[in-house]
Coordinates of C-alpha atoms in Angstrom, one line a residue:
I1 CA 79.5 67.3 141.0
K2 CA 82.0 67.9 143.7
A3 CA 81.4 65.0 146.0
D4 CA 82.3 61.4 146.4
L5 CA 79.0 59.6 146.1
K6 CA 78.3 56.4 147.8
E7 CA 77.0 53.5 145.7
Y8 CA 73.5 53.8 147.0
Q9 CA 73.5 57.5 146.2
K10 CA 74.5 56.7 142.6
W11 CA 71.6 54.3 142.4
G12 CA 69.3 56.9 143.8
I13 CA 70.4 59.5 141.1
T14 CA 69.9 56.9 138.4
W15 CA 66.5 56.0 139.7
I16 CA 65.4 59.7 139.8
H17 CA 66.7 60.2 136.3
D18 CA 64.9 57.1 135.1
I19 CA 61.5 58.2 136.5
Y20 CA 62.1 61.7 135.0
R21 CA 62.8 60.2 131.6
L22 CA 59.6 58.1 131.9
R23 CA 57.6 61.3 132.7
L24 CA 56.6 59.9 136.1
G25 CA 56.9 61.5 139.5
G26 CA 58.5 60.1 142.6
I27 CA 59.1 59.9 146.3
L28 CA 62.7 59.6 147.6
A29 CA 62.2 58.6 151.2
D30 CA 65.0 57.3 153.3
D31 CA 66.5 58.0 156.7
M32 CA 67.8 61.5 157.6
G33 CA 71.4 62.1 156.7
L34 CA 71.7 59.7 153.8
G35 CA 72.0 62.4 151.1
K36 CA 68.6 63.1 149.6
T37 CA 69.6 66.7 149.0
L38 CA 72.9 65.7 147.4
Q39 CA 71.3 63.0 145.2
T40 CA 68.7 65.6 144.1
L41 CA 71.3 68.2 143.3
A42 CA 73.4 65.7 141.4
F43 CA 70.3 64.8 139.3
L44 CA 69.7 68.5 138.6
E45 CA 73.3 69.0 137.6
L46 CA 73.1 66.0 135.3
L47 CA 70.2 67.6 133.5
R48 CA 71.9 71.0 133.5
S49 CA 75.0 69.5 131.9
R50 CA 72.8 68.1 129.1
G51 CA 70.9 71.3 128.6
E52 CA 67.7 69.6 129.9
L53 CA 67.2 71.3 133.3
G54 CA 64.8 74.0 132.3
K55 CA 63.2 75.8 135.3
C56 CA 63.2 74.1 138.6
L57 CA 61.3 75.1 141.8
I58 CA 62.5 73.7 145.1
I59 CA 60.0 74.1 147.9
V60 CA 61.3 73.7 151.5
P61 CA 60.6 74.6 155.1
T62 CA 61.9 78.1 155.9
S63 CA 64.8 76.6 158.0
L64 CA 66.2 74.8 154.9
T65 CA 66.2 77.6 152.4
Y66 CA 69.9 78.6 152.9
N67 CA 71.0 75.0 153.3
W68 CA 69.9 74.2 149.7
I69 CA 71.7 77.2 148.4
A70 CA 74.9 76.4 150.4
E71 CA 74.8 72.7 149.4
S72 CA 74.4 73.7 145.7
E73 CA 77.3 76.1 145.9
K74 CA 79.4 73.4 147.6
F75 CA 78.5 70.3 145.5
T76 CA 77.0 71.7 142.2
P77 CA 78.6 75.1 141.6
G78 CA 77.5 74.9 137.9
L79 CA 73.8 75.2 138.9
T80 CA 72.3 78.7 138.6
I81 CA 70.3 79.0 141.9
S82 CA 68.5 81.8 143.6
R83 CA 66.1 82.2 146.6
F84 CA 62.6 83.7 146.2
N85 CA 62.0 86.7 148.3
S86 CA 58.5 88.2 148.2
K87 CA 60.0 91.7 148.4
S88 CA 62.0 91.2 145.2
K89 CA 59.5 89.7 142.8
V90 CA 60.8 91.8 140.0
E91 CA 64.3 90.6 140.5
T92 CA 63.1 87.0 140.7
L93 CA 61.1 87.3 137.5
D94 CA 64.2 88.8 135.9
F95 CA 66.3 85.9 137.2
I96 CA 63.7 83.4 135.8
R97 CA 63.6 85.0 132.4
K98 CA 67.3 85.4 132.0
N99 CA 68.2 81.9 133.1
Q100 CA 66.6 79.2 131.0
H101 CA 68.2 76.5 133.1
S102 CA 67.9 77.6 136.7
V103 CA 66.8 76.6 140.2
L104 CA 64.6 78.8 142.4
V105 CA 64.2 77.9 146.1
T106 CA 61.2 79.0 148.0
T107 CA 59.3 78.1 151.2
Y108 CA 55.9 76.3 151.6
G109 CA 54.6 79.5 153.2
L110 CA 55.6 81.7 150.2
L111 CA 54.2 79.1 147.8
I112 CA 50.8 79.6 149.3
E113 CA 51.1 83.4 149.5
H114 CA 52.4 83.8 146.0
E115 CA 50.7 80.9 144.2
E116 CA 49.7 83.1 141.2
F117 CA 53.3 84.3 140.8
F118 CA 54.5 80.8 140.6
K119 CA 51.8 79.8 138.2
E120 CA 53.2 82.3 135.7
T121 CA 56.3 80.2 135.0
E122 CA 56.4 77.0 133.0
W123 CA 58.2 74.7 135.5
N124 CA 60.0 71.7 134.3
I125 CA 60.6 70.3 137.8
H126 CA 59.3 70.7 141.4
I127 CA 61.2 69.3 144.3
Y128 CA 59.3 69.2 147.7
D129 CA 61.8 68.8 150.5
E130 CA 60.5 67.6 153.8
A131 CA 57.4 66.6 151.9
Q132 CA 55.6 65.6 155.1
S133 CA 54.7 69.3 154.9
I134 CA 52.2 68.4 152.2
K135 CA 50.9 65.2 153.8
N136 CA 47.5 66.6 154.7
L137 CA 45.3 66.5 151.6
S138 CA 43.0 69.3 152.8
A139 CA 45.9 71.7 153.7
K140 CA 46.4 74.9 151.7
R141 CA 50.0 74.1 151.0
T142 CA 49.1 70.7 149.6
S143 CA 46.4 72.2 147.4
A144 CA 48.8 74.9 146.2
A145 CA 51.4 72.3 145.4
R146 CA 48.9 70.4 143.2
R147 CA 47.7 73.5 141.4
I148 CA 51.1 74.7 140.2
P149 CA 52.0 72.6 137.2
A150 CA 55.4 71.0 136.4
R151 CA 56.5 68.3 134.0
F152 CA 58.2 66.3 136.9
K153 CA 57.6 66.4 140.6
L154 CA 59.8 64.7 143.3
C155 CA 59.0 64.5 147.0
L156 CA 61.8 64.1 149.5
S157 CA 61.2 62.9 153.0
G158 CA 63.0 61.3 155.9
T159 CA 59.6 60.5 157.4
P160 CA 57.5 59.1 154.6
L161 CA 54.7 57.7 156.6
E162 CA 54.2 58.8 160.2
N163 CA 50.5 58.2 161.0
H164 CA 48.3 56.6 158.3
P165 CA 48.2 55.6 154.6
G166 CA 46.4 58.9 153.7
E167 CA 49.7 60.7 154.1
L168 CA 51.4 58.4 151.6
F169 CA 48.4 59.0 149.2
S170 CA 49.0 62.8 149.6
F171 CA 52.7 62.3 148.6
I172 CA 51.7 60.2 145.6
H173 CA 49.0 62.7 144.6
N174 CA 51.5 65.5 144.7
A175 CA 54.4 63.6 143.1
F176 CA 52.6 62.8 139.9
P177 CA 51.9 65.9 137.7

């Protein structure tokens, strides 16, 4: 990884890796700007370097799609990463098939629209950035996130609990496959 990690970020990466090895899910919730994206990319790079990454799906708000790709290129250039575009499903499927250890970034909206497409792949990891997007248990995006299986799921949020404990329950329900 091409970054000078702070001590708490190293602990965060170790924690993510530990819950991954235990086959649990998790919620990485801290203040904005403390490096949740960097910690997650470092965790993915660790798995890639060991040949354990498999297929990873990162679900983000539309505004963060290019940020994830830029951050990956900057800090973890060894990761094979692509963005899902609904107009290029054939190319995306080709990318997924050709790259056993790869990362695909998509949006919450595209996850709902193309749920069946995403179900066709055996995902090792799902990352839900700005996971408050799936805080409502009855929302379509929350249901879609639960229906697409993965071995490991991680929710990232700078605002883990805004209104009531039901939101935290939704995070937990989505974080554990």
